[in-house]
Structures are given as structure tokens and as C-alpha cells.
PDB file of C-alpha atoms in Angstrom:
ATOM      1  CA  UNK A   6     102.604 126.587  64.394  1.00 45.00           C
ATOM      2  CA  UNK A   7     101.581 125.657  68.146  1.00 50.00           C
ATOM      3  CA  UNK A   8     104.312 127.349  69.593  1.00 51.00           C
ATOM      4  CA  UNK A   9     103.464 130.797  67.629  1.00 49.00           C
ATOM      5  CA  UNK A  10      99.906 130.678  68.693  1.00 48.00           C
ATOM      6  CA  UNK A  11     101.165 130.475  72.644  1.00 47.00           C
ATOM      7  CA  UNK A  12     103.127 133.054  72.361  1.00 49.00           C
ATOM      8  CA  UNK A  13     100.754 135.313  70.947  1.00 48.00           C
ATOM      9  CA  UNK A  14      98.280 134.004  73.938  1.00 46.00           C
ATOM     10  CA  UNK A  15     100.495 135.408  76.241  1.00 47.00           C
ATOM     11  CA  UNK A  16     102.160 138.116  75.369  1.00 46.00           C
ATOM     12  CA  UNK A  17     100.578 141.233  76.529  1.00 41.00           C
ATOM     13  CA  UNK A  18     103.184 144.340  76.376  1.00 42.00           C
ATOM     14  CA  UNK A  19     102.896 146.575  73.099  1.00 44.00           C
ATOM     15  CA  UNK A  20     106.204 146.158  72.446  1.00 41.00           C
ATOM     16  CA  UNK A  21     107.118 142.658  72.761  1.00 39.00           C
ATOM     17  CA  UNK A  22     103.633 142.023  70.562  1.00 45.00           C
ATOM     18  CA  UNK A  23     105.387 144.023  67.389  1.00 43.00           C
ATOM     19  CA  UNK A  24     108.641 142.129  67.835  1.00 39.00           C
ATOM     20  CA  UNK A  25     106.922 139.235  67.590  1.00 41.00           C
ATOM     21  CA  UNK A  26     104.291 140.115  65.507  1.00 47.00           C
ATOM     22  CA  UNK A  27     107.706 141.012  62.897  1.00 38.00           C
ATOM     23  CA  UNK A  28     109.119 137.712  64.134  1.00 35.00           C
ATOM     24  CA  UNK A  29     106.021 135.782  62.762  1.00 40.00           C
ATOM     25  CA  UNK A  30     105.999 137.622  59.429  1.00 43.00           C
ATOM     26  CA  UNK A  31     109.730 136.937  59.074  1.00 47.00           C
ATOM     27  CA  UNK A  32     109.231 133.293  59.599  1.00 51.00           C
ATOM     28  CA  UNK A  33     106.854 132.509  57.001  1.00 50.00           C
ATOM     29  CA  UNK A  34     109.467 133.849  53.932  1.00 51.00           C
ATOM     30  CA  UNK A  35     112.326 132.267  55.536  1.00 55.00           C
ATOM     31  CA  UNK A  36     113.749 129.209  56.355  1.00 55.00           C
ATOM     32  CA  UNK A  37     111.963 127.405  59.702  1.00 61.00           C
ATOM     33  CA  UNK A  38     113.261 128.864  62.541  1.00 67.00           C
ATOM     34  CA  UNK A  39     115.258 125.632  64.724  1.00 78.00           C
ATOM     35  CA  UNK A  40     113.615 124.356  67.996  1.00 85.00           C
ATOM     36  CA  UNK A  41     115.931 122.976  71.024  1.00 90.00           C
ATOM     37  CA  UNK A  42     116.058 119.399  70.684  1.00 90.00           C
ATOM     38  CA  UNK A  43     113.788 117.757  73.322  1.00 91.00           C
ATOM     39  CA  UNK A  44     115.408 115.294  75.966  1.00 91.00           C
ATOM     40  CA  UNK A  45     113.519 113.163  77.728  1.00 92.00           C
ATOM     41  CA  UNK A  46     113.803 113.553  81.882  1.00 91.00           C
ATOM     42  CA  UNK A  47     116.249 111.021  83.987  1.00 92.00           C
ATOM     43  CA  UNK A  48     114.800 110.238  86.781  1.00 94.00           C
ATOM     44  CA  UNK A  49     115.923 111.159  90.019  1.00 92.00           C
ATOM     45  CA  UNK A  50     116.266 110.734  93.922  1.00 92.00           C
ATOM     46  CA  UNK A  51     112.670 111.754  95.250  1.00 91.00           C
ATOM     47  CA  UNK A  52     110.634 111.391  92.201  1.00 93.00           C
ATOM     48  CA  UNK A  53     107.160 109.832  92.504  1.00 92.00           C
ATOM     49  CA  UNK A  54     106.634 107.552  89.424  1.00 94.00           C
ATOM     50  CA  UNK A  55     103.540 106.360  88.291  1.00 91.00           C
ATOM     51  CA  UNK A  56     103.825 102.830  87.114  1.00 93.00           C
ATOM     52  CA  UNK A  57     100.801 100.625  85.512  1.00 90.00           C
ATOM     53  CA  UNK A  58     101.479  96.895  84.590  1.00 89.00           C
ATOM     54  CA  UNK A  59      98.377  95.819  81.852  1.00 85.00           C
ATOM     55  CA  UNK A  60      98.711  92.520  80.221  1.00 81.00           C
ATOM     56  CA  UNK A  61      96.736  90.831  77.339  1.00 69.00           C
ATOM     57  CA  UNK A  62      94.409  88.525  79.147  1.00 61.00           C
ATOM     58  CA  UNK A  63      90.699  88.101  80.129  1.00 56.00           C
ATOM     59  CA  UNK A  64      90.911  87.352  83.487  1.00 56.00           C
ATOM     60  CA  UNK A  65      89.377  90.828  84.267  1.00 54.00           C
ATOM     61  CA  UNK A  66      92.651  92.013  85.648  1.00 55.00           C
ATOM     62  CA  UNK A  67      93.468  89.530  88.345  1.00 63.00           C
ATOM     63  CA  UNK A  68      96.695  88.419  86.913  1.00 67.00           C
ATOM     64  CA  UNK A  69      98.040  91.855  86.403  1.00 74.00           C
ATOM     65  CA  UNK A  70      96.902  93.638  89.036  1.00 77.00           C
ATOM     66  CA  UNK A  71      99.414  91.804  91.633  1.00 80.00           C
ATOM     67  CA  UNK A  72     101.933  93.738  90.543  1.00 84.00           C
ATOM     68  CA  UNK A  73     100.343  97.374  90.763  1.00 83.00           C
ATOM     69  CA  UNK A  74      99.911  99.212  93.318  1.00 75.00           C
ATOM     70  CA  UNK A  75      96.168  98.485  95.449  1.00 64.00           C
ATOM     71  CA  UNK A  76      93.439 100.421  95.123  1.00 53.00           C
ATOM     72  CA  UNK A  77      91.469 101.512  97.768  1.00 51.00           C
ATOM     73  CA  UNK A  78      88.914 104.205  98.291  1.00 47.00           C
ATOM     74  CA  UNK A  79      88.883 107.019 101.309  1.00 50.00           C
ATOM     75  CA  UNK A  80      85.637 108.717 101.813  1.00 50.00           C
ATOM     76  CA  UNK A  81      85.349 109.760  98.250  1.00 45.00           C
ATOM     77  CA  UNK A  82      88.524 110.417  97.026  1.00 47.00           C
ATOM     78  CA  UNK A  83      90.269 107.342  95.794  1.00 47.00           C
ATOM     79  CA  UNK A  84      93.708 107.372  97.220  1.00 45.00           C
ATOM     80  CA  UNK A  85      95.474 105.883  94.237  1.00 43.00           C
ATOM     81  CA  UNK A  86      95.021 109.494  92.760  1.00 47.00           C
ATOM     82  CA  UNK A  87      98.418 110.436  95.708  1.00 47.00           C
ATOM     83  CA  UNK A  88      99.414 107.617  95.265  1.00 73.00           C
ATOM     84  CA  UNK A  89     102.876 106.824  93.233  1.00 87.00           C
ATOM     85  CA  UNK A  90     106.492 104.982  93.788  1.00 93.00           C
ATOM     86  CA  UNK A  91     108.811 107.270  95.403  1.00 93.00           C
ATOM     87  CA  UNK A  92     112.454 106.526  94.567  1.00 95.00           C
ATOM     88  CA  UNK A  93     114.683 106.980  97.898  1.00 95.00           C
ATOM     89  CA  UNK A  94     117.911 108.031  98.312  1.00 95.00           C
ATOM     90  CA  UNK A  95     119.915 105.058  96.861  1.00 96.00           C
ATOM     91  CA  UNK A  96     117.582 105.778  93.543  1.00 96.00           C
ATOM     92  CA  UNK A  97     115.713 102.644  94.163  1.00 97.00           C
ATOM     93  CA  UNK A  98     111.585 102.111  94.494  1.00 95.00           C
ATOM     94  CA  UNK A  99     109.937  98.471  95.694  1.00 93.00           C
ATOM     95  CA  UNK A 100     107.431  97.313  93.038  1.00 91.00           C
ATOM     96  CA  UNK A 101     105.344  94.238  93.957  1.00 88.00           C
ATOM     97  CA  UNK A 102     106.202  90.764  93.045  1.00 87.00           C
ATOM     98  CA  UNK A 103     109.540  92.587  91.622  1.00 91.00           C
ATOM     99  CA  UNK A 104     111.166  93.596  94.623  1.00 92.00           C
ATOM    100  CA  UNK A 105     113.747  96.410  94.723  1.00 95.00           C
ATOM    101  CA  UNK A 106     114.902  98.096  91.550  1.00 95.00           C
ATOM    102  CA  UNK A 107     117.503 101.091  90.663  1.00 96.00           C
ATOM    103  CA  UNK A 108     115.841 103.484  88.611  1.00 96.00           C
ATOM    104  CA  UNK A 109     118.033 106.578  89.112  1.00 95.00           C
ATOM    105  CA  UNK A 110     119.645 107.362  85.987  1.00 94.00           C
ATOM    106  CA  UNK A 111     116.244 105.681  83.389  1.00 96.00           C
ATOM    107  CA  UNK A 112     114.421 108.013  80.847  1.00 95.00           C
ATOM    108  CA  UNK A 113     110.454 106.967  81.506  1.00 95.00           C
ATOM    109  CA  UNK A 114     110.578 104.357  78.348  1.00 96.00           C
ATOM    110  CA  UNK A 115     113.872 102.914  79.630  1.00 97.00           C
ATOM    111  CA  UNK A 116     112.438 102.183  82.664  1.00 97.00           C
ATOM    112  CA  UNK A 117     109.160 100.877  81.525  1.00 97.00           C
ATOM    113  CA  UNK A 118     111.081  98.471  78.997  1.00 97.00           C
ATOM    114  CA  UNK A 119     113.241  97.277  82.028  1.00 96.00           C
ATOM    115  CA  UNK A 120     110.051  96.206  83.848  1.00 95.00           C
ATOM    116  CA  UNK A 121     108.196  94.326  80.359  1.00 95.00           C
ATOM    117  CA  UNK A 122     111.440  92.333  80.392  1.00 95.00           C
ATOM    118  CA  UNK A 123     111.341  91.740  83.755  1.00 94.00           C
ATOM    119  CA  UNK A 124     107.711  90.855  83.525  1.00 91.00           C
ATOM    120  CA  UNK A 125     107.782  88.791  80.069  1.00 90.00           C
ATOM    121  CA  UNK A 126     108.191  85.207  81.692  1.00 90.00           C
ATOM    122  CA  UNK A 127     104.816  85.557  83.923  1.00 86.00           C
ATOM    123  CA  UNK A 128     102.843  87.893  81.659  1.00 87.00           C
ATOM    124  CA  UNK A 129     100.814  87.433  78.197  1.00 83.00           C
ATOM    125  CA  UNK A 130     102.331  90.637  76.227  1.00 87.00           C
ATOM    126  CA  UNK A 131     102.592  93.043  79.184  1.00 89.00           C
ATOM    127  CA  UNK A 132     102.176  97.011  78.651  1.00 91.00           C
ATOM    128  CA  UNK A 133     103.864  98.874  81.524  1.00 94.00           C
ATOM    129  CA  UNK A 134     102.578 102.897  81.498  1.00 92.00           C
ATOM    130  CA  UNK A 135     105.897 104.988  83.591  1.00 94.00           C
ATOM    131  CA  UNK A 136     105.123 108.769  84.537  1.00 91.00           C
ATOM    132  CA  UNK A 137     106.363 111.321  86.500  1.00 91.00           C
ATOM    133  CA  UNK A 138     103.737 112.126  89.235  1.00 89.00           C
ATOM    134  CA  UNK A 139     105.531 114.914  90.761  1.00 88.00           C
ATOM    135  CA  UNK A 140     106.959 117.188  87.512  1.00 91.00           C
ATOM    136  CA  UNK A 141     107.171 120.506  88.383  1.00 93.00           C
ATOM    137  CA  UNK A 142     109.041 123.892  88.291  1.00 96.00           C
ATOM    138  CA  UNK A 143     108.955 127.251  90.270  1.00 97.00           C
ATOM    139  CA  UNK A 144     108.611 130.554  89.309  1.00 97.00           C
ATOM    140  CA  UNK A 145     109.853 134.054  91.454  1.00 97.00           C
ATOM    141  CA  UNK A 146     109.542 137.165  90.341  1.00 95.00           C
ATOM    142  CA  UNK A 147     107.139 139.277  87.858  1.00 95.00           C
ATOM    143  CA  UNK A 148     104.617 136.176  87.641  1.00 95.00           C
ATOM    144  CA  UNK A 149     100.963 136.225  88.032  1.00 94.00           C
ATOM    145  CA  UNK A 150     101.455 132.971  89.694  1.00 93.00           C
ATOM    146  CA  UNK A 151     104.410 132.979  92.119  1.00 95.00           C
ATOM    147  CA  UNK A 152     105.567 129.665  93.110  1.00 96.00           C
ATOM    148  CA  UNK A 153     106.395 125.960  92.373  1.00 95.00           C
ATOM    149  CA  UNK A 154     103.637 124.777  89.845  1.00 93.00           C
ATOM    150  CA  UNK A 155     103.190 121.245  88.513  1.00 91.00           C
ATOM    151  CA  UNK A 156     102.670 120.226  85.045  1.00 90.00           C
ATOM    152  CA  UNK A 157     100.575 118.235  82.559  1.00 85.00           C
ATOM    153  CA  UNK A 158     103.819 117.486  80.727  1.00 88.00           C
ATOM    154  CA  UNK A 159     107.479 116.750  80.863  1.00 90.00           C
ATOM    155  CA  UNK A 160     107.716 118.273  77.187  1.00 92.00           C
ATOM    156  CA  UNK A 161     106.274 121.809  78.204  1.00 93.00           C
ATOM    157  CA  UNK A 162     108.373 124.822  76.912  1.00 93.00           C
ATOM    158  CA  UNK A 163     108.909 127.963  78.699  1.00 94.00           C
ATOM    159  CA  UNK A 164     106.121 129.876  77.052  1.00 92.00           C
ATOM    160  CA  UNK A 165     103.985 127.047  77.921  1.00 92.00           C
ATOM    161  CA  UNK A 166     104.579 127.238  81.652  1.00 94.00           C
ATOM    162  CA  UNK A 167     103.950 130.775  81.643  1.00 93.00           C
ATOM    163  CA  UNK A 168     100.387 130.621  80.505  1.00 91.00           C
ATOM    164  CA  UNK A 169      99.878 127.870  83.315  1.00 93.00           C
ATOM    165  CA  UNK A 170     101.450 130.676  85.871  1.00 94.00           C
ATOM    166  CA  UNK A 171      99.270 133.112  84.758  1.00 91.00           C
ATOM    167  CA  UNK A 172     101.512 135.165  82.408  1.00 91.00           C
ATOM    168  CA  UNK A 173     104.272 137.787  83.172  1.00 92.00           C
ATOM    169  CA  UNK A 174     102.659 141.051  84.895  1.00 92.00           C
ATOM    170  CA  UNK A 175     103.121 144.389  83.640  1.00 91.00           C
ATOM    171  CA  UNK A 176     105.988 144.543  86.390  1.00 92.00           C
ATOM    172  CA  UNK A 177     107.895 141.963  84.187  1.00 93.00           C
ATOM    173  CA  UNK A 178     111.037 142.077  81.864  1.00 92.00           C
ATOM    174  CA  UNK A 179     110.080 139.723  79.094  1.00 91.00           C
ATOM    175  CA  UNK A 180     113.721 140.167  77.936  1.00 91.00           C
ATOM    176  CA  UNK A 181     115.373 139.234  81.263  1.00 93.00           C
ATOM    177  CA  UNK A 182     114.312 135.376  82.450  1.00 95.00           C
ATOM    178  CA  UNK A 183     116.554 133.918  84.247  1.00 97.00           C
ATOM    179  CA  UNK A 184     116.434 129.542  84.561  1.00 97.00           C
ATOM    180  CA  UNK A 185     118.136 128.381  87.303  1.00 97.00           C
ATOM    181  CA  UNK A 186     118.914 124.660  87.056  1.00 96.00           C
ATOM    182  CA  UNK A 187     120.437 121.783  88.911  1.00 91.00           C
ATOM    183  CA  UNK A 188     122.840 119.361  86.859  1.00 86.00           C
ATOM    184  CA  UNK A 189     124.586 116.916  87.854  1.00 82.00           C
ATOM    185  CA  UNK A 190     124.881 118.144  91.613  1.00 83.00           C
ATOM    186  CA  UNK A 191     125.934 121.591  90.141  1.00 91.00           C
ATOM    187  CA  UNK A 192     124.022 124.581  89.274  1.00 95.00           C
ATOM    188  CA  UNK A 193     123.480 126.438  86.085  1.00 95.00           C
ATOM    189  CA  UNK A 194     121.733 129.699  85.160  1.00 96.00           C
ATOM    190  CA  UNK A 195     120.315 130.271  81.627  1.00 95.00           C
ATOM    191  CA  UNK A 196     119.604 133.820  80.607  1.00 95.00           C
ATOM    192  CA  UNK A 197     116.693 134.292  77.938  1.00 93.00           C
ATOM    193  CA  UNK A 198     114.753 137.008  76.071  1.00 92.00           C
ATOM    194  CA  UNK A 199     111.448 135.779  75.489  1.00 91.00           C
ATOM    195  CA  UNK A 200     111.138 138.661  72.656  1.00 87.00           C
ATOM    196  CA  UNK A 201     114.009 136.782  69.965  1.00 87.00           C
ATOM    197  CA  UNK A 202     113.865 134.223  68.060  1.00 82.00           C
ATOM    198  CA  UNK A 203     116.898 132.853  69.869  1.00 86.00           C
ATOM    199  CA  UNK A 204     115.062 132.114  72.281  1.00 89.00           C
ATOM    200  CA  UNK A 205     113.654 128.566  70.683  1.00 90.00           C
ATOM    201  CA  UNK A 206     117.686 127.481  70.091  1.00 91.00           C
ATOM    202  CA  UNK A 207     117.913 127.695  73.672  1.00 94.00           C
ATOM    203  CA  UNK A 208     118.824 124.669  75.726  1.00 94.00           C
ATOM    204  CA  UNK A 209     116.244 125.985  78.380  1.00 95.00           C
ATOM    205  CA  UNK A 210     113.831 126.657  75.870  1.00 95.00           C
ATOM    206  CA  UNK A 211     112.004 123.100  77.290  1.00 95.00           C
ATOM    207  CA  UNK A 212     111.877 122.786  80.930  1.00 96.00           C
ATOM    208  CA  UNK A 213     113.193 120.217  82.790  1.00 94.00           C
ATOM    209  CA  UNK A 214     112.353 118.981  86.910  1.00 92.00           C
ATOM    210  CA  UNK A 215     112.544 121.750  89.414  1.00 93.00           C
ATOM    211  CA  UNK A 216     113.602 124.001  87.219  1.00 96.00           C
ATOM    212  CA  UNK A 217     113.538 127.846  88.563  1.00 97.00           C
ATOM    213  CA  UNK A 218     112.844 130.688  86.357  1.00 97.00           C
ATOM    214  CA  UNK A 219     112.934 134.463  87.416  1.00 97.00           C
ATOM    215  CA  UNK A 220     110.916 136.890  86.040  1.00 95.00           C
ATOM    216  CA  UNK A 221     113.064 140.299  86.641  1.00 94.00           C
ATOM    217  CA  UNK A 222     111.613 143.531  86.322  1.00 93.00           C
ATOM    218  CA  UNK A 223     111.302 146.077  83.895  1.00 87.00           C
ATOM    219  CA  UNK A 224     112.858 150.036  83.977  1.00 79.00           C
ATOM    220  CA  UNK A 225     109.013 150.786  85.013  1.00 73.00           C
ATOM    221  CA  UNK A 226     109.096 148.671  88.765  1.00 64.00           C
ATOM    222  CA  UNK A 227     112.482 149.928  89.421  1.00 55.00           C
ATOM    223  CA  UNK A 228     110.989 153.519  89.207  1.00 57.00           C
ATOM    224  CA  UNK A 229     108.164 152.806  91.378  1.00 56.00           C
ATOM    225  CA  UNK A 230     110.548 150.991  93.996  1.00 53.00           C
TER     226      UNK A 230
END
């Protein structure tokens, strides 16, 4: 189980290794422990999307590429690799030939359907690729890695994220994460223990967009301070 194996990657305390070395030998004579349901991201004010238009046709592109974005090449660095649709603060973007569309509000395959139908009447069976160019979340505190980080993935759980931070120093209270996140113009705070298995029922178990998560520390850094 992919999610075991991470853990066990980064995990380094003596401790938290036999609660969840017990965890793992509890799990395989009982029933399957239950994962947080995965959600896909809305997209927001700010985000930079990614969007590809490919269509079925053997005109080596030149029908298709009208309505993505140009590619051009400075020094050697291609600038399409910063380049993206960033949606402004009426939760619009401008996509060629298609003008000016709301996309505040779509999940990444709601959006990319929206633009296929949009597309349908000029294109031979168009594809359209959507991704979030800019999906990232911070971490403060008791991380190797302090600071906003991006990510591969919008379906990256907590333990996940870690490992790409560098793992929780020694400093760090594996029981005491703290997520802060932004919802609907309001903020929420999750508390987790990274040590139980409660911890995969949790609704913050996967990540979402600027997320926040706080590493406090342990009994051990207190002292020291």
C-alpha cells in the first residue's frame, strides 16, 4: 500500500516508527483502514492554468495551434515553460480565438469539457489538456524545508508533501500539525496526528491550494528554548 510505504520513508522518531510499525501489523488482520475521499480543486482567482488544445488532424498542428498559447524561445529557455493563463479577479482568463471565459468555480475536467464544446464546430475531435501551473502549499515550523513549495500533483496527501519538504526535524511534533485553510473567504484550521490511523479519515488528509501546515514542536525544543 503506497501510502504505508511513504510513511515509513519518512518517519524518523523511534517512537512514531513503533506506532506505526503496530499500525501496519494491525491493518493487514483487519478490515482496510478508510482514506478521505479525494476532491478535485475549483479553480480560483489568481490561478495560472495550463491549457493545450490537440485535435485529430495531419496538418502538423497548424489548425490547432491558433488557439494555444505561442511558443517562442529566449536564449535557451523556452518561455512557454512560465508561461500559463492567469485567471483575474472577475475569475475570467482570455484564450485565443475564444475570447473571455469564467472559469472561477470549474474542477480541471469541467473546464476542459467546456472548451471541447466550445471548440467542437471548428475542430476534428479536439483533446483539451487543463492543469494547475501554480499548485502549491506552505509549510512553518519543524520542517526541513520551510516555506511555500509547489507540487507535482493536486492529489498529494500530507505525508506526501512532507517528503518533498524534506521531512519533519527532530525539533518536530509529529502528533501536533496544524492545516490552516482558506474556504470560501473564511478560514479553517485542521488539527492532525500524523502517528493514528485517524489521520487518513481526515478531511485534510489530501491537500488542497495554498494550504498552510505547521509543524509545532515537541517537549524536547521547548526545553532547549
Amino acid at each position: 500500500f503506497s501510502f504505508l510505504r511513504i510513511i515509513a520513508a519518512l518517519v524518523s522518531s523511534c517512537r512514531t516508527q513503533e506506532v506505526l510499525a503496530k499500525y501496519v501489523e494491525h491493518r493487514n488482520d483487519s478490515i482496510p483502514q478508510q482514506v478521505a475521499q479525494y476532491t478535485e480543486p475549483v479553480i480560483k482567482k489568481n490561478d495560472l492554468l495550463y491549457i493545450r488544445v490537440i485535435r485529430e488532424a495531419f496538418d502538423e498542428g497548424k489548425t490547432d495551434a491558433m488557439y494555444n498559447q505561442i511558443l517562442r524561445t529566449e536564449g535557451t529557455t523556452t518561455a512557454t515553460e512560465q508561461q500559463g493563463y492567469l485567471v483575474d479577479n472577475n475569475g475570467n482568463i482570455d484564450l485565443p480565438r475564444l475570447g473571455t471565459m469564467k472559469v472561477e468555480g470549474f474542477t480541471k475536467p469541467q473546464l476542459a469539457d467546456s472548451i471541447k464544446k466550445k471548440l467542437e464546430p471548428v475542430l476534428t475531435n479536439p483533446v483539451v489538456i487543463v492543469k494547475l501551473r501554480n499548485f502549491h502549499v506552505t509549510f512553518l515550523g519543524e520542517i526541513t524545508k520551510a516555506g511555500p513549495i509547489n507540487l507535482p500533483t493536486e492529489k498529494i496527501n500530507i505525508y506526501e508533501a512532507i517528503g518533498l519538504a524534506g521531512d519533519i526535524n527532530v525539533y518536530g511534533k509529529k502528533s501536533d500539525v496544524l492545516v490552516i485553510r482558506e474556504r470560501d473567504g473564511k478560514v479553517e484550521y485542521g488539527q492532525m496526528d500524523l502517528t493514528s490511523a485517524t489521520c487518513f479519515e481526515s478531511p485534510y488528509f489530501y491537500l488542497k491550494q495554498n494550504d498552510i501546515v505547521v509543524i509545532n514542536p515537541n517537549k524536547n525544543k521547548q526545553i532547549i528554548s
